[in-house]
Coordinates of C-alpha atoms and ligand atoms in Angstrom, one line a residue:
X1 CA 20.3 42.1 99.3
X2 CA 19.9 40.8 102.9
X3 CA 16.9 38.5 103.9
X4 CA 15.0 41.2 105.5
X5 CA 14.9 44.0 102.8
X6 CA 14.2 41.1 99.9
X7 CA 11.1 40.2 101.8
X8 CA 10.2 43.9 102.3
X9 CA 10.6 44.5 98.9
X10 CA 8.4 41.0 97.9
X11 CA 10.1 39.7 95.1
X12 CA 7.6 38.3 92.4
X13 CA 8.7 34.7 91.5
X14 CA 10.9 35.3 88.7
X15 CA 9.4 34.1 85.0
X16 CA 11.5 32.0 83.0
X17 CA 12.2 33.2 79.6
X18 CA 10.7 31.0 77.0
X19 CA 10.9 30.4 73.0
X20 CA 8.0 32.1 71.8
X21 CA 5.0 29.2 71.2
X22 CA 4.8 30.2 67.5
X23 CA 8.7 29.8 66.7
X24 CA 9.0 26.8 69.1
X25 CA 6.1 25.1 67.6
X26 CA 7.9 24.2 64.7
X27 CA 11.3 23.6 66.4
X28 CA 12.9 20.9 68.2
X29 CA 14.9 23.2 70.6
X30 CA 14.5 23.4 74.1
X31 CA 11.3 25.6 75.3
X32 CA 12.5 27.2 78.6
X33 CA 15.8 29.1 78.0
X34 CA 16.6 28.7 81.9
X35 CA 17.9 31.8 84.4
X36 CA 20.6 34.0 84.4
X37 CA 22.9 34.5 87.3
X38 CA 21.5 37.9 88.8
X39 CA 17.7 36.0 88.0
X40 CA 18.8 33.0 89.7
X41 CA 19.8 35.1 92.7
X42 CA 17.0 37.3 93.0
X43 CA 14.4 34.5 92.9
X44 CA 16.8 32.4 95.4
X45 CA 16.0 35.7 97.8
X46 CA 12.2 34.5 98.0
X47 CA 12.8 31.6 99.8
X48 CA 12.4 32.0 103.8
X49 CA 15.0 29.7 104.5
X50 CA 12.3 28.3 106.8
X51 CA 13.4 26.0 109.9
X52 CA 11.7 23.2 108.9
X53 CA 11.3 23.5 104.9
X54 CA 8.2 21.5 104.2
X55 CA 9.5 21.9 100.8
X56 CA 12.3 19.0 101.3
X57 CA 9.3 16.5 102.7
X58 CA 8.0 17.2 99.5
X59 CA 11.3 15.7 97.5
X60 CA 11.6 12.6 97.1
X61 CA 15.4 12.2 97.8
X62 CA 15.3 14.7 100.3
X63 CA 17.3 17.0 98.7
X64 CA 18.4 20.2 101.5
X65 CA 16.6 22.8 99.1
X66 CA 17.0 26.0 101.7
X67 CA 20.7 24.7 101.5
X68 CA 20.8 25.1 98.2
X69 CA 19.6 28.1 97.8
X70 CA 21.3 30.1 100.4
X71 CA 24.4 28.8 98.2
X72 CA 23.6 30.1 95.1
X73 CA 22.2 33.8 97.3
X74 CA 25.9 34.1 98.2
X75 CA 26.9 33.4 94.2
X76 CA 28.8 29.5 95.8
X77 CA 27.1 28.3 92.5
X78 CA 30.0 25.4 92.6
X79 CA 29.2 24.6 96.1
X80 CA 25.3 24.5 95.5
X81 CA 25.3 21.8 92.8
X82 CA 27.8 20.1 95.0
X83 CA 25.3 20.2 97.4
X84 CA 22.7 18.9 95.5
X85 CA 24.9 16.2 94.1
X86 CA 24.9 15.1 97.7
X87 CA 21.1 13.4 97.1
X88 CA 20.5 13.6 93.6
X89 CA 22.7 13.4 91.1
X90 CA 20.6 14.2 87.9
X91 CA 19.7 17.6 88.7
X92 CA 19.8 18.7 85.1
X93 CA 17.2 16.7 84.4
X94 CA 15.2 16.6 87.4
X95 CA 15.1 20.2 87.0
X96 CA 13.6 20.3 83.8
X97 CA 11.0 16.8 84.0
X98 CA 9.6 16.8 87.8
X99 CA 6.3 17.3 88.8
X100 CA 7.9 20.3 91.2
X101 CA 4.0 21.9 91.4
X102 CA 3.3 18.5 93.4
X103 CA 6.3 18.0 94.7
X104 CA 8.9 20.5 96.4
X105 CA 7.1 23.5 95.2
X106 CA 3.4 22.5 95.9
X107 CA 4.5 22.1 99.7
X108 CA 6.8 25.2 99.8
X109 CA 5.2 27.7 102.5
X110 CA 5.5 30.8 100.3
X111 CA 2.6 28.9 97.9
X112 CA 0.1 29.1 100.3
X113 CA -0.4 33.1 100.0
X114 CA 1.8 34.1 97.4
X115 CA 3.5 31.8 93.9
X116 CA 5.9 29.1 95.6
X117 CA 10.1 29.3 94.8
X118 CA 10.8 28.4 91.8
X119 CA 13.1 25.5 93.0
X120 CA 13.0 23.4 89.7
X121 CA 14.2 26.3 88.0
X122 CA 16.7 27.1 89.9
X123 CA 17.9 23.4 90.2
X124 CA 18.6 23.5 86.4
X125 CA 20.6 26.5 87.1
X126 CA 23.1 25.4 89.0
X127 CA 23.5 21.9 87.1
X128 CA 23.4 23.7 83.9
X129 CA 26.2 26.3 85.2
X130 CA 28.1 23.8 86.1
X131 CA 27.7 21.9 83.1
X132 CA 29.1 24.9 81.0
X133 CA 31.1 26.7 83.0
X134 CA 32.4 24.2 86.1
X135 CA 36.1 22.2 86.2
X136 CA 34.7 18.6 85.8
X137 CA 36.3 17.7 88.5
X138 CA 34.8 14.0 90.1
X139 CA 34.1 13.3 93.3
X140 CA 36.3 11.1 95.7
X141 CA 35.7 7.2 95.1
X142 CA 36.2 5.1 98.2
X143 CA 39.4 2.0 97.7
X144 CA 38.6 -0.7 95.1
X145 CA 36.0 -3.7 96.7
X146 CA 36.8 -6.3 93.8
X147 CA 32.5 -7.1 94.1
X148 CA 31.2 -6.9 90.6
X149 CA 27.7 -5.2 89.9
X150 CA 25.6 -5.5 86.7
X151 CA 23.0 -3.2 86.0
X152 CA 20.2 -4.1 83.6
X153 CA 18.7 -1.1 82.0
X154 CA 20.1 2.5 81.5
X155 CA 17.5 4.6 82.5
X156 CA 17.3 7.1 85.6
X157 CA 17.2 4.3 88.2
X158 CA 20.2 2.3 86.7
X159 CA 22.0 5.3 86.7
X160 CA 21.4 6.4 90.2
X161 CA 22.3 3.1 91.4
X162 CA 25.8 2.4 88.8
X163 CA 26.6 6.1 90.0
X164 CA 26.1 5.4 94.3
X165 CA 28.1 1.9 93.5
X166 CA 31.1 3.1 91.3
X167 CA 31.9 6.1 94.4
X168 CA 31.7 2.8 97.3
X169 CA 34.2 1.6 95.5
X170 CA 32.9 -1.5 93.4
X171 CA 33.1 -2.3 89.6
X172 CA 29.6 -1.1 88.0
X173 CA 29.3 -2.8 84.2
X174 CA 25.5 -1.0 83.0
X175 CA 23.9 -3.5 80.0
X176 CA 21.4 -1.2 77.8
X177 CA 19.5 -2.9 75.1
X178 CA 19.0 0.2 72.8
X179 CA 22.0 1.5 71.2
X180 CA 22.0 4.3 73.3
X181 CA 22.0 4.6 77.7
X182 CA 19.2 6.9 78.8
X183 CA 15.9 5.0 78.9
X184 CA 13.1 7.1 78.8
X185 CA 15.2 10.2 79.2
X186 CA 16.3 9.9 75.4
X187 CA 14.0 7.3 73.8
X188 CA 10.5 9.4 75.1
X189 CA 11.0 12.6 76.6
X190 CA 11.5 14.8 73.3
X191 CA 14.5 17.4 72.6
X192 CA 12.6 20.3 72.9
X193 CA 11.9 19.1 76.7
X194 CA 15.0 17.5 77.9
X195 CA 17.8 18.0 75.5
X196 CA 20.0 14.5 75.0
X197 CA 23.3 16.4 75.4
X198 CA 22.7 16.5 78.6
X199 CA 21.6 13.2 79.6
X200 CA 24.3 12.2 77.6
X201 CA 26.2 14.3 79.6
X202 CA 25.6 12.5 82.9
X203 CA 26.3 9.3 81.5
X204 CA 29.7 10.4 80.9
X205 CA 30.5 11.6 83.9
X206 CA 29.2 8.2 85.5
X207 CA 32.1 6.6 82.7
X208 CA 34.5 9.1 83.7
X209 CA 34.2 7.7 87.1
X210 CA 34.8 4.0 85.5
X211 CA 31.1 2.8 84.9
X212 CA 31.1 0.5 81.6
X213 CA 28.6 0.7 79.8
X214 CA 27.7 -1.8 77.3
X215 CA 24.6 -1.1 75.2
X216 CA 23.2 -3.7 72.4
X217 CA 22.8 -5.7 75.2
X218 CA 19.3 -7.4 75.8
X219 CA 19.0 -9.4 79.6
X220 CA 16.8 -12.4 79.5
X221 CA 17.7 -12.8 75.5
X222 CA 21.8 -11.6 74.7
X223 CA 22.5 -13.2 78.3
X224 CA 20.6 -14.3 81.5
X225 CA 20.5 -13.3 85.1
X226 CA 22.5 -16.3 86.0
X227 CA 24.8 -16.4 83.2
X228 CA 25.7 -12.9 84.6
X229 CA 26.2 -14.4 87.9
X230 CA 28.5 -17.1 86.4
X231 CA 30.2 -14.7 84.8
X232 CA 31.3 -12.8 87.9
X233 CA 29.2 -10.6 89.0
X234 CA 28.4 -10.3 92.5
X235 CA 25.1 -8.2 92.8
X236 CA 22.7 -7.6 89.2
X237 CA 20.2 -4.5 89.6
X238 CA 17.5 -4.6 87.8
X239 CA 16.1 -1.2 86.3
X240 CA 14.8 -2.1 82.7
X241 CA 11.5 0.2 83.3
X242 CA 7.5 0.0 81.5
X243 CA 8.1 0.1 78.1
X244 CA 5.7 -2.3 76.7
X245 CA 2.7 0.2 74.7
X246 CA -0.5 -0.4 75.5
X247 CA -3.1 -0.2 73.1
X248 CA -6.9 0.8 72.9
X249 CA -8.1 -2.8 72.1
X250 CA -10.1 -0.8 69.2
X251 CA -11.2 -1.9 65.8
X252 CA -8.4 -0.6 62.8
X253 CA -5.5 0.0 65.5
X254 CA -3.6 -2.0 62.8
X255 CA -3.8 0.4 59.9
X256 CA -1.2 2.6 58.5
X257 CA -0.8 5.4 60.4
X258 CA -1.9 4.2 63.6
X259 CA 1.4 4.1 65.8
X260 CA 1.7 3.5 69.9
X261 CA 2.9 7.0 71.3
X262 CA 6.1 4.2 72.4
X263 CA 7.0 3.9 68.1
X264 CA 6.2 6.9 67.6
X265 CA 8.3 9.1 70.4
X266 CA 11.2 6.6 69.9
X267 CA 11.3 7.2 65.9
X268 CA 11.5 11.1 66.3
X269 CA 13.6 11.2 69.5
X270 CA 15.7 8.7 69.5
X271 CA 16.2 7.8 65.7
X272 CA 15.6 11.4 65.0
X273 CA 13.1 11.2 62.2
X274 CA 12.6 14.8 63.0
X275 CA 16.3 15.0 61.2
X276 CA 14.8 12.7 58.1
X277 CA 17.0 12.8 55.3
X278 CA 19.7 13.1 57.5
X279 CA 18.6 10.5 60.1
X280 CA 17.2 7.5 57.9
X281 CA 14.1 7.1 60.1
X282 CA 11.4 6.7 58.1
X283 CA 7.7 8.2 60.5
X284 CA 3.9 9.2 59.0
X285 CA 4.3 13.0 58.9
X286 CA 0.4 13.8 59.6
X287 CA -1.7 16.9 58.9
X288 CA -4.2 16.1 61.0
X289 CA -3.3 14.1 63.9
X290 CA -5.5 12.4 66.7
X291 CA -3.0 11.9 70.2
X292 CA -5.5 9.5 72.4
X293 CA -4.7 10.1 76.3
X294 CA -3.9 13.2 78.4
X295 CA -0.4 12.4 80.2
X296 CA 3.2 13.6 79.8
X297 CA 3.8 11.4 77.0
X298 CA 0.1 11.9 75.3
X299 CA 1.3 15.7 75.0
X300 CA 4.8 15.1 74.1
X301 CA 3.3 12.9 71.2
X302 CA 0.9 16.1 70.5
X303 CA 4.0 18.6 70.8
X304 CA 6.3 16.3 68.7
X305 CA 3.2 16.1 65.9
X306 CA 3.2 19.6 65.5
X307 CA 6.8 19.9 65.4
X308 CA 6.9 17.3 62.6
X309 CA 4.9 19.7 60.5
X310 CA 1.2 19.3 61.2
X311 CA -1.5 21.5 60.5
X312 CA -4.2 20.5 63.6
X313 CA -3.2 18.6 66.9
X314 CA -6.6 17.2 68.9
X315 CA -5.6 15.4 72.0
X316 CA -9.0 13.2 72.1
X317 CA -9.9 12.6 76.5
X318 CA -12.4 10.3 77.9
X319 CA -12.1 11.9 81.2
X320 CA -12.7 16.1 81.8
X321 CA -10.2 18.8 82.0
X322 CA -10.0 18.1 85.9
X323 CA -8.6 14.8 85.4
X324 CA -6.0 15.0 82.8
X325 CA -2.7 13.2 84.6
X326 CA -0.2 15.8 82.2
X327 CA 1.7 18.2 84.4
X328 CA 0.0 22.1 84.4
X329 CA 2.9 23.4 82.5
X330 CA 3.2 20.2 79.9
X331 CA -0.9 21.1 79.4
X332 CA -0.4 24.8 79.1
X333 CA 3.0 24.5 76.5
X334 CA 0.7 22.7 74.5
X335 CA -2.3 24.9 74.2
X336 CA -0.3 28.1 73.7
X337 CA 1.9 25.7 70.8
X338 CA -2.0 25.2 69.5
X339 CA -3.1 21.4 70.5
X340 CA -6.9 21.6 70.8
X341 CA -8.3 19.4 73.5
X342 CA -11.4 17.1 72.8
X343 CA -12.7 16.1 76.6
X344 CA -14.8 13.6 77.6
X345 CA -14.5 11.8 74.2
X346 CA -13.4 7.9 73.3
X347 CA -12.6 6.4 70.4
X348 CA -14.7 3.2 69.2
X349 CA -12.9 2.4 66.0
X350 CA -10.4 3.8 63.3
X351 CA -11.6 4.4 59.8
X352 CA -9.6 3.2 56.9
X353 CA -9.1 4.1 53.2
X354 CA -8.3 1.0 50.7
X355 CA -4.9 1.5 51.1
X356 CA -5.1 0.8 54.6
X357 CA -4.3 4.1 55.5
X358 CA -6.0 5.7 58.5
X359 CA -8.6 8.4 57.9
X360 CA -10.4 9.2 61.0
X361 CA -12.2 7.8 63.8
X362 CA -15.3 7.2 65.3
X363 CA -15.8 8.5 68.6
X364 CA -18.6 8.6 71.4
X365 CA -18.9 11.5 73.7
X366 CA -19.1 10.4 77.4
X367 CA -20.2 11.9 80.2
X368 CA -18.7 11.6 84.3
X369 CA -20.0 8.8 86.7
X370 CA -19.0 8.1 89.8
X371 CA -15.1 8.0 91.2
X372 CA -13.6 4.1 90.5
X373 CA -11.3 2.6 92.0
X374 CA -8.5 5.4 90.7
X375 CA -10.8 7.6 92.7
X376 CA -10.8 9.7 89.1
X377 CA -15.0 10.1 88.3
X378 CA -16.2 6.9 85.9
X379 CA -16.5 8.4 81.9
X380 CA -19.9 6.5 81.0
X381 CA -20.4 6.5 77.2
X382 CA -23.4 8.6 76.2
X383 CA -25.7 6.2 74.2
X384 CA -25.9 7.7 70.2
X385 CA -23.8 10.1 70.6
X386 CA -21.1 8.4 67.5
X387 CA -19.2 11.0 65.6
X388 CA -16.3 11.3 63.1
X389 CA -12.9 12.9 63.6
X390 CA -10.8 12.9 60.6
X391 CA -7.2 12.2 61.0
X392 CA -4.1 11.0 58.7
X393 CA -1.8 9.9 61.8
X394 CA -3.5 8.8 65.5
X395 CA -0.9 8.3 68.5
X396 CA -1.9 6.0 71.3
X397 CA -0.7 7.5 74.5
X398 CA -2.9 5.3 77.2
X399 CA 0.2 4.3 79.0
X400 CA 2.3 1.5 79.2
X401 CA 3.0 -2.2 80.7
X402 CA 5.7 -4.2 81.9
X403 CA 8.0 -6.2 79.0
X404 CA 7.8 -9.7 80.3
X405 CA 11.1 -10.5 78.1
X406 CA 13.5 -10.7 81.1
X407 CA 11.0 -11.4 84.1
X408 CA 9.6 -14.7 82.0
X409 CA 12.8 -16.1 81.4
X410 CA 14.3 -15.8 84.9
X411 CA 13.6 -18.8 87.4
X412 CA 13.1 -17.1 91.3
X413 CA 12.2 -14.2 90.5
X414 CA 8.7 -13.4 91.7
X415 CA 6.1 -10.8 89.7
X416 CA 2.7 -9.9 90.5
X417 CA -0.8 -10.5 88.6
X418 CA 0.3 -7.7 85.9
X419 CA 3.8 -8.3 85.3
X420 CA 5.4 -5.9 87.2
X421 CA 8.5 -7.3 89.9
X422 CA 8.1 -8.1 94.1
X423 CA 10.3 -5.9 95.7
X424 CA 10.7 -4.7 99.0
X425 CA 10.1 -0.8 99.2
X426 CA 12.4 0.2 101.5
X427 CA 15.8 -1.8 100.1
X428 CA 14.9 -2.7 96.5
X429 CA 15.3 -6.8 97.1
X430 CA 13.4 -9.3 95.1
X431 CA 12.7 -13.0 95.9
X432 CA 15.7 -14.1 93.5
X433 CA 19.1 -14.1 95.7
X434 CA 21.3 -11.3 94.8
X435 CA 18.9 -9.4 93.0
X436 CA 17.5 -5.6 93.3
X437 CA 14.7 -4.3 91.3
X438 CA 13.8 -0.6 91.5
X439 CA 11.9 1.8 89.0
X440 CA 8.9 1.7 86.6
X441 CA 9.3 -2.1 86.3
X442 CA 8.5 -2.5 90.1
X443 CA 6.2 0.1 90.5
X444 CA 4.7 0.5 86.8
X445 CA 5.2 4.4 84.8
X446 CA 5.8 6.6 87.6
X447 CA 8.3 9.6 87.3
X448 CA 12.0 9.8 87.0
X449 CA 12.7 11.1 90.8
X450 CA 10.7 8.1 92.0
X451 CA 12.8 5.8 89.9
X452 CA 16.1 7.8 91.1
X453 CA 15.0 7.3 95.0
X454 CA 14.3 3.4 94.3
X455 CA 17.8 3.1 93.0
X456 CA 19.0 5.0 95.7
X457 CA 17.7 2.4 98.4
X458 CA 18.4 -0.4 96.5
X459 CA 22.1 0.9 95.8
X460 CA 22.4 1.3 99.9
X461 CA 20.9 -2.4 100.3
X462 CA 23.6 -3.6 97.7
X463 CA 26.9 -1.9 99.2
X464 CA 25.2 -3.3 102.6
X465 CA 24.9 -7.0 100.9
X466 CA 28.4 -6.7 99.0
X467 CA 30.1 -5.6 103.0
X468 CA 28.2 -8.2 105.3
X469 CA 26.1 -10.3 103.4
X470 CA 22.5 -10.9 102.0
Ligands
LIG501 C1 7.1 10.1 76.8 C2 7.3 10.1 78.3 C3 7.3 11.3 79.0 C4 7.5 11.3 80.4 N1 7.6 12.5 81.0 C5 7.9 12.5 82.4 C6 8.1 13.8 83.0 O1 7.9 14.9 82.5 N2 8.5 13.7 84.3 C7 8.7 12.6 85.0 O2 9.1 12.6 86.2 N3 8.5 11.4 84.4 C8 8.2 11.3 83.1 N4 8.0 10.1 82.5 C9 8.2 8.9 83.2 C10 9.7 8.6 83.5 O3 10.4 8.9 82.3 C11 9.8 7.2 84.0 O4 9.1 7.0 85.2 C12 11.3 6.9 84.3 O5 12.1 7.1 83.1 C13 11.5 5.4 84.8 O6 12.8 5.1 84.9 P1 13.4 3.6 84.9 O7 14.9 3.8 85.2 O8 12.6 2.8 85.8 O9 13.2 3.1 83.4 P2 13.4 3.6 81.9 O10 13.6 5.1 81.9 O11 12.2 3.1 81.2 O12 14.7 2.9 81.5 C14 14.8 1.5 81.3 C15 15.9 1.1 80.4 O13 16.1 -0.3 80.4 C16 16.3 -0.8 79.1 N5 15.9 -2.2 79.1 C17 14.7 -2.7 79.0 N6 14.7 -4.0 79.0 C18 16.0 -4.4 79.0 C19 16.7 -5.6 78.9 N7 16.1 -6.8 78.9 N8 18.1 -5.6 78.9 C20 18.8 -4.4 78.9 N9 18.2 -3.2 79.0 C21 16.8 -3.2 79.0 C22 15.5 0.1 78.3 O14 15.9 0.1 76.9 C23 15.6 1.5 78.9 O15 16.8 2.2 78.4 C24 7.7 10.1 81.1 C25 7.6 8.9 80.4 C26 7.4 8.9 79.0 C27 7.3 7.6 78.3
LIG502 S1 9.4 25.8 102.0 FE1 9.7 27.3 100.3 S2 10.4 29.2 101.5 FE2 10.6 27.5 102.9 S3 12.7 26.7 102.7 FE3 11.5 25.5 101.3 S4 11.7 26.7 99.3 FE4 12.3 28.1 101.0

């Protein structure tokens, strides 16, 4: 179908088919099930291949999204993702894990009368075709440099920047401290959302192109910054991200069955408790579990509850519906899978049996003031308002803070008042000589594209450094 007819005919954005919420609810397999070619096409016809796609100012790496999707309307599904590849090269996962409604799609023209492309979906597509069905063939890498480059940290900024190195031509070692490369992508965002195999998938294909990768490996304690430079190494990025739980500051946050949404994720994802006897990951299996917080990883906690075999989810929200920082979709998977939302509520201490086991907690209802400095409106407590909630497992999903471990025990390298490391925003370069920093650890929890375009500048500002000098 040509341009012309498929906007006479108005396509409707095309649904993605989904696991039904109360199979999935109980699963750990992925909820979206993704497009088919002929759906793929037919939704790639919506998109008015405008002249200037306010779309792509809407992505952060600038990825030529009419480009794309012409390619995959003529069926050059090889040549789209090679396309894509061109700016981001975890489109697999960006598909699935972007805030697309705020991004790319929430700036594509067609949203402002009709439903936007559906541009994350038909990302996945073509990554996902060509993860199954393409020839693995590897992109041209420019003549050996002989510079050395160690990346700390495994996750999707380390990755972007080992990936941009290795094809300039220089010698990319990545150190992980987990026993598996990832970050976030494997260690928080749960199976059912972002399936391992394929981040695992992208790693090899950056060791296929002659990254190493050695994980076990913990910077600032297993070896230093300088040691690293004494070793060899010409240029160390630093990517090592936010992963320090915070915590509610709350009476009883010590007893049994109170876990940061950090443990908790990591145990089922990671560790796989969900595959407990098999896995031997020992994690509180609650019936009645209290998630505190209302992000991403406040309703992966929820989702992943439920999944583990409870019988009631609350997530328990000082703020209002209005100001819940969870992506739409994340919000609505949840409520169809059954999580029951208690707004403008806030714990003021857990409840404990003499075991030490938790049992419930007392909460006060709150009510709006006016915006802080967030600009979000003020939750004010409501004075008497105390009441129980009953609960055998709480999650703690208020977000997260730099890990000091590296940053303390590296001289010249600068941090600000809350822990987080000085870098420059448009190259990635800290105060220490020969050192990048890009990610959550500069910028504190942000999202995986964000992370991906830091290391993209910072891996620019390296091969720059590496050819002419700091
Ligand atoms: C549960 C959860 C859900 C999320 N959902 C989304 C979502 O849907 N969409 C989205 O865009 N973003 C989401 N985010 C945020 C996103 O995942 C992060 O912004 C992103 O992963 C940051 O990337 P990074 O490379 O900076 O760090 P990370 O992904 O945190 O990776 C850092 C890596 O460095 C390693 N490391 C740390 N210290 C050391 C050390 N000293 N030595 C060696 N290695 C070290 C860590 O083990 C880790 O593997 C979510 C976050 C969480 C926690
Ligand atoms: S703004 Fe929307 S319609 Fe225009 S090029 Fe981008 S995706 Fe296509």
């Amino acid at each position: 179908m040509d341009e012309k007819s498929a906007k006479k005919e108005k396509i409707p954005r095309q649904p993605m088919p989904e696991q039904k919420p109360e199979v999935r609810k109980r699963n750990f397999e992925e909820v979206p099930l993704g497009y088919d070619e002929e759906t793929a096409i037919r939704e790639a016809q919506r998109c008015l291949q405008c002249k200037s796609p306010a779309c792509v100012q809407g992505c952060p790496v600038s990825v030529d999204i009419p480009g794309f999707i012409k390619l995959i309307r003529e069926r050059e599904f090889t040549k789209a993702i090679r396309h894509i590849w061109e700016r981001n090269s975890l489109p697999a996962v960006c598909g699935r894990v972007c805030p697309q409604e705020i991004q790319c799609e929430g700036m594509c023209i067609l949203g402002k009368k009709d439903r936007p492309v559906a541009i994350g979906n038909l990302e996945r597509f073509v990554a996902d075709r060509e993860r199954e069905h393409g020839t693995g063939d590897l992109p041209p890498k420019q003549h050996p440099t002989g510079k050395r480059v160690a990346v700390v940290g495994s996750g999707p900024s380390g990755l972007t920047v080992a990936g941009d190195l290795i094809l300039k031509g220089h010698d990319v070692t990545i150190f992980e401290a987990f026993h598996k490369p990832g970050g976030v992508l494997v260690y928080g965002i749960p199976e059912f959302r972002l399936p391992k195999e394929i981040v695992y998938s992208e790693v090899n294909f950056l060791e296929r192109l002659g990254v190493r990768l050695e994980c076990n490996v913990v910077v600032g304690r297993t070896v230093s910054l300088d040691e690293l430079f004494e070793e060899g190494y010409d240029a160390i990025y630093i990517g090592v991200g936010a992963g320090l739980p915070r915590f509610l500051n709350i009476p009883g946050e010590n007893l049994i069955g109170v876990y940061s949404a950090n443990e908790y994720l990591t145990r089922a994802n990671l560790m796989k408790a969900y595959l407990f006897p098999k896995y031997d990951t020992p994690i509180v299996r609650g019936r009645n579990v209290a998630v505190f917080g209302a992000g991403n990883v406040a309703m992966d906690a929820a989702r992943t509850a439920m999944r583990l075999g409870a019988e009631r989810v609350r997530i328990v929200y000082r703020r209002s519906r209005d100001e819940m920082p969870a992506r739409a979709a994340e919000i609505h998977h949840a409520e169809e899978e059954g999580i029951e939302f208690h707004l403008l509520t806030a714990p003021k201490r857990f409840i404990g049996n003499e075991s030490g086991r938790v049992t419930g907690v007392e909460c006060l209802r709150m009510e709006l003031g006016k915006p802080d400095e967030s600009g979000r409106r003020r939750p004010v407590p409501v004075e008497g308002s105390e009441f129980e909630l009953d609960c055998d497992l709480a999650v703690i999903a208020v977000g997260a803070a730099a890990n000091p471990l590296l940053t303390q025990s590296t001289e010249g390298l600068e941090i600000n008042e809350r822990g987080y490391i000085v870098a420059d925003p448009e190259t990635g370069k800290t105060t220490k000589r020969g050192v990048w920093a890009g990610g959550d650890i500069v910028t504190g929890q942000a999202t995986v594209i964000l992370a991906m375009g830091a290391g993209r500048k910072a891996s620019d500002s390296i091969h720059k450094y590496l050819t002419w000098g700091w």
